[in-house]
Structures are given as structure tokens and as C-alpha cells.
Amino acid sequence: MYDNILVPTDGSAASEGAVDHAIELAKQYDATLHALYVVDTGAYSSMEVGSDIVIEALQEEGNQAVERVASEADDAGIRVETSVRTGIAHRAIVEYVSEEEIDLVVMGTHGRTGVGRFLLGSVAEKVVRTADAPVMTVRANKEETEE
């Protein structure tokens, strides 16, 4: 049913819960797990000075985040591919889904509601609305997101 499962990660507690679910699903379906971190350049495009330094730091953070997923997947005996990309987060995720023929996206959500969700937007919600693959969202526990 699922040959390729994508877990976008930002290294947060919200995405860690999704990683656990994605690994279990990959194990159950003998699927390849894809770990993706997107350096959201849209958030830093208006910076006049220092944006290159910030983006480099975020790329390093991304490498660490996908390597943590890879390590967990390796420990579980799951095939894993990692990628760090730059761009607008939801667009980069949807493009990856199409390019890599992803069958299922498993992603965390911070569980924001009301004004917080309206102001910040929801990457997960945008992926749900635009991806050509099913999307499973995993809401972080309230205690985990308050850390």
C-alpha cells in the first residue's frame, strides 16, 4: 500500500511524534522512509544583512534533524533517504511528494488554533490541501510544545 513515506521534520517536539508514527508505518509496510527538512527561505528573504549566515545555520540544523531521523530508522531496520532543501516550506514538501512518488506524508502539527494559526499559517494545513498524496497529521502533546 505504501512504498515511500515522507516525514518532514523541523526537529521540534511536534515533528518527533510524527517521526515515531512514520517509522512504525514504514516498518509495517516495508516502505522506504524519506526524511525532509526545509530551510524556509521565505521567512528570511527580507533580511538585508546576514541572511546567508542564517540560512547556512539552518541548513546545518536541517542536516542534524534528518540524521536523527535516519539514525532512528536505521535502528528500526528501515530504509531511509534524507534531504535538506531550501524554499517555501509547504511548496518544497509538495514538490518532494511529486518528485519522489511519495505514497503517504506523516507530519507533525503544533496544534495552534485561532489567531496563532491565522497569523503563523499552518504548513501542515497547506500540505493537506495541496499534496497529491494522503497526509497524516500528528498533533504534539501540549506538554511537549511548551518546552
CSV table of N, CA and C in Angstrom, one decimal, residues 1-8 22-23 25-27 29-35 78-82 96-106 132-136:
chain,number,residue,atom,x,y,z
A,1,MET,N,0.8,-1.2,0.0
A,1,MET,CA,0.0,0.0,0.0
A,1,MET,C,0.9,1.3,0.0
A,2,TYR,N,1.9,1.3,0.9
A,2,TYR,CA,2.8,2.4,0.9
A,2,TYR,C,4.2,1.9,0.6
A,3,ASP,N,4.8,2.5,-0.4
A,3,ASP,CA,6.2,2.2,-0.7
A,3,ASP,C,7.2,3.2,-0.3
A,4,ASN,N,6.7,4.5,-0.3
A,4,ASN,CA,7.5,5.6,0.1
A,4,ASN,C,6.7,6.5,1.0
A,5,ILE,N,7.3,6.7,2.2
A,5,ILE,CA,6.6,7.5,3.2
A,5,ILE,C,7.5,8.7,3.6
A,6,LEU,N,6.9,9.9,3.5
A,6,LEU,CA,7.7,11.1,3.8
A,6,LEU,C,7.4,11.6,5.2
A,7,VAL,N,8.4,12.0,5.9
A,7,VAL,CA,8.2,12.7,7.2
A,7,VAL,C,9.0,14.0,7.2
A,8,PRO,N,8.3,15.1,6.9
A,8,PRO,CA,9.0,16.4,7.0
A,8,PRO,C,9.3,16.6,8.5
A,22,ALA,N,5.7,7.6,11.6
A,22,ALA,CA,6.2,7.3,10.2
A,22,ALA,C,7.1,6.0,10.3
A,23,ILE,N,8.0,5.9,11.3
A,23,ILE,CA,8.8,4.7,11.4
A,23,ILE,C,8.0,3.4,11.5
A,25,LEU,N,4.9,3.0,10.6
A,25,LEU,CA,4.2,2.7,9.3
A,25,LEU,C,5.2,2.1,8.3
A,26,ALA,N,6.4,2.7,8.2
A,26,ALA,CA,7.4,2.2,7.3
A,26,ALA,C,7.7,0.7,7.6
A,27,LYS,N,7.8,0.4,8.8
A,27,LYS,CA,8.1,-1.0,9.3
A,27,LYS,C,6.9,-1.9,8.9
A,29,TYR,N,4.7,-1.5,6.5
A,29,TYR,CA,4.5,-1.7,5.1
A,29,TYR,C,5.8,-2.0,4.3
A,30,ASP,N,6.9,-2.2,5.0
A,30,ASP,CA,8.2,-2.4,4.4
A,30,ASP,C,8.5,-1.3,3.4
A,31,ALA,N,8.3,-0.1,3.8
A,31,ALA,CA,8.4,1.1,2.9
A,31,ALA,C,9.7,1.8,3.2
A,32,THR,N,10.2,2.6,2.2
A,32,THR,CA,11.3,3.5,2.4
A,32,THR,C,10.8,4.8,3.1
A,33,LEU,N,11.5,5.2,4.1
A,33,LEU,CA,11.2,6.4,4.8
A,33,LEU,C,12.0,7.5,4.3
A,34,HIS,N,11.4,8.6,3.9
A,34,HIS,CA,12.1,9.8,3.4
A,34,HIS,C,12.0,10.9,4.5
A,35,ALA,N,13.1,11.4,5.0
A,35,ALA,CA,13.2,12.5,6.0
A,35,ALA,C,13.6,13.8,5.2
A,78,ILE,N,14.8,0.2,9.0
A,78,ILE,CA,14.0,0.8,7.9
A,78,ILE,C,15.0,1.5,6.9
A,79,ARG,N,14.7,1.3,5.6
A,79,ARG,CA,15.4,2.0,4.6
A,79,ARG,C,15.1,3.5,4.7
A,80,VAL,N,16.1,4.4,4.6
A,80,VAL,CA,15.8,5.8,4.8
A,80,VAL,C,16.6,6.6,3.8
A,81,GLU,N,16.0,7.7,3.3
A,81,GLU,CA,16.6,8.7,2.4
A,81,GLU,C,16.4,10.0,3.1
A,82,THR,N,17.5,10.9,3.1
A,82,THR,CA,17.4,12.2,3.7
A,82,THR,C,17.6,13.3,2.7
A,96,TYR,N,8.5,17.7,-3.3
A,96,TYR,CA,9.2,16.5,-2.9
A,96,TYR,C,8.2,15.3,-3.1
A,97,VAL,N,7.0,15.5,-2.6
A,97,VAL,CA,6.0,14.4,-2.8
A,97,VAL,C,5.9,14.0,-4.2
A,98,SER,N,5.8,14.9,-5.1
A,98,SER,CA,5.6,14.6,-6.5
A,98,SER,C,6.9,14.0,-7.1
A,99,GLU,N,8.0,14.6,-6.8
A,99,GLU,CA,9.3,14.2,-7.4
A,99,GLU,C,9.7,12.8,-7.0
A,100,GLU,N,9.4,12.4,-5.7
A,100,GLU,CA,9.9,11.1,-5.2
A,100,GLU,C,8.8,10.1,-5.1
A,101,GLU,N,7.6,10.4,-5.7
A,101,GLU,CA,6.5,9.5,-5.8
A,101,GLU,C,6.1,9.0,-4.4
A,102,ILE,N,5.9,9.9,-3.5
A,102,ILE,CA,5.6,9.6,-2.1
A,102,ILE,C,4.1,9.1,-2.0
A,103,ASP,N,3.9,8.1,-1.2
A,103,ASP,CA,2.6,7.5,-1.1
A,103,ASP,C,1.8,8.0,0.1
A,104,LEU,N,2.6,8.5,1.1
A,104,LEU,CA,2.0,9.0,2.4
A,104,LEU,C,2.9,10.0,3.0
A,105,VAL,N,2.3,11.1,3.5
A,105,VAL,CA,3.1,12.1,4.2
A,105,VAL,C,2.6,12.0,5.7
A,106,VAL,N,3.6,11.9,6.6
A,106,VAL,CA,3.3,11.9,8.0
A,106,VAL,C,4.0,13.1,8.6
A,132,ASP,N,-0.6,15.7,-3.5
A,132,ASP,CA,-1.2,14.6,-4.2
A,132,ASP,C,-1.2,13.3,-3.5
A,133,ALA,N,-0.7,13.2,-2.3
A,133,ALA,CA,-0.7,12.0,-1.5
A,133,ALA,C,-1.5,12.2,-0.2
A,134,PRO,N,-2.0,11.2,0.4
A,134,PRO,CA,-2.6,11.3,1.7
A,134,PRO,C,-1.6,11.9,2.7
A,135,VAL,N,-2.2,12.7,3.6
A,135,VAL,CA,-1.3,13.3,4.6
A,135,VAL,C,-1.9,13.0,6.0
A,136,MET,N,-1.1,12.4,6.8
A,136,MET,CA,-1.5,12.1,8.2
A,136,MET,C,-0.8,13.1,9.1
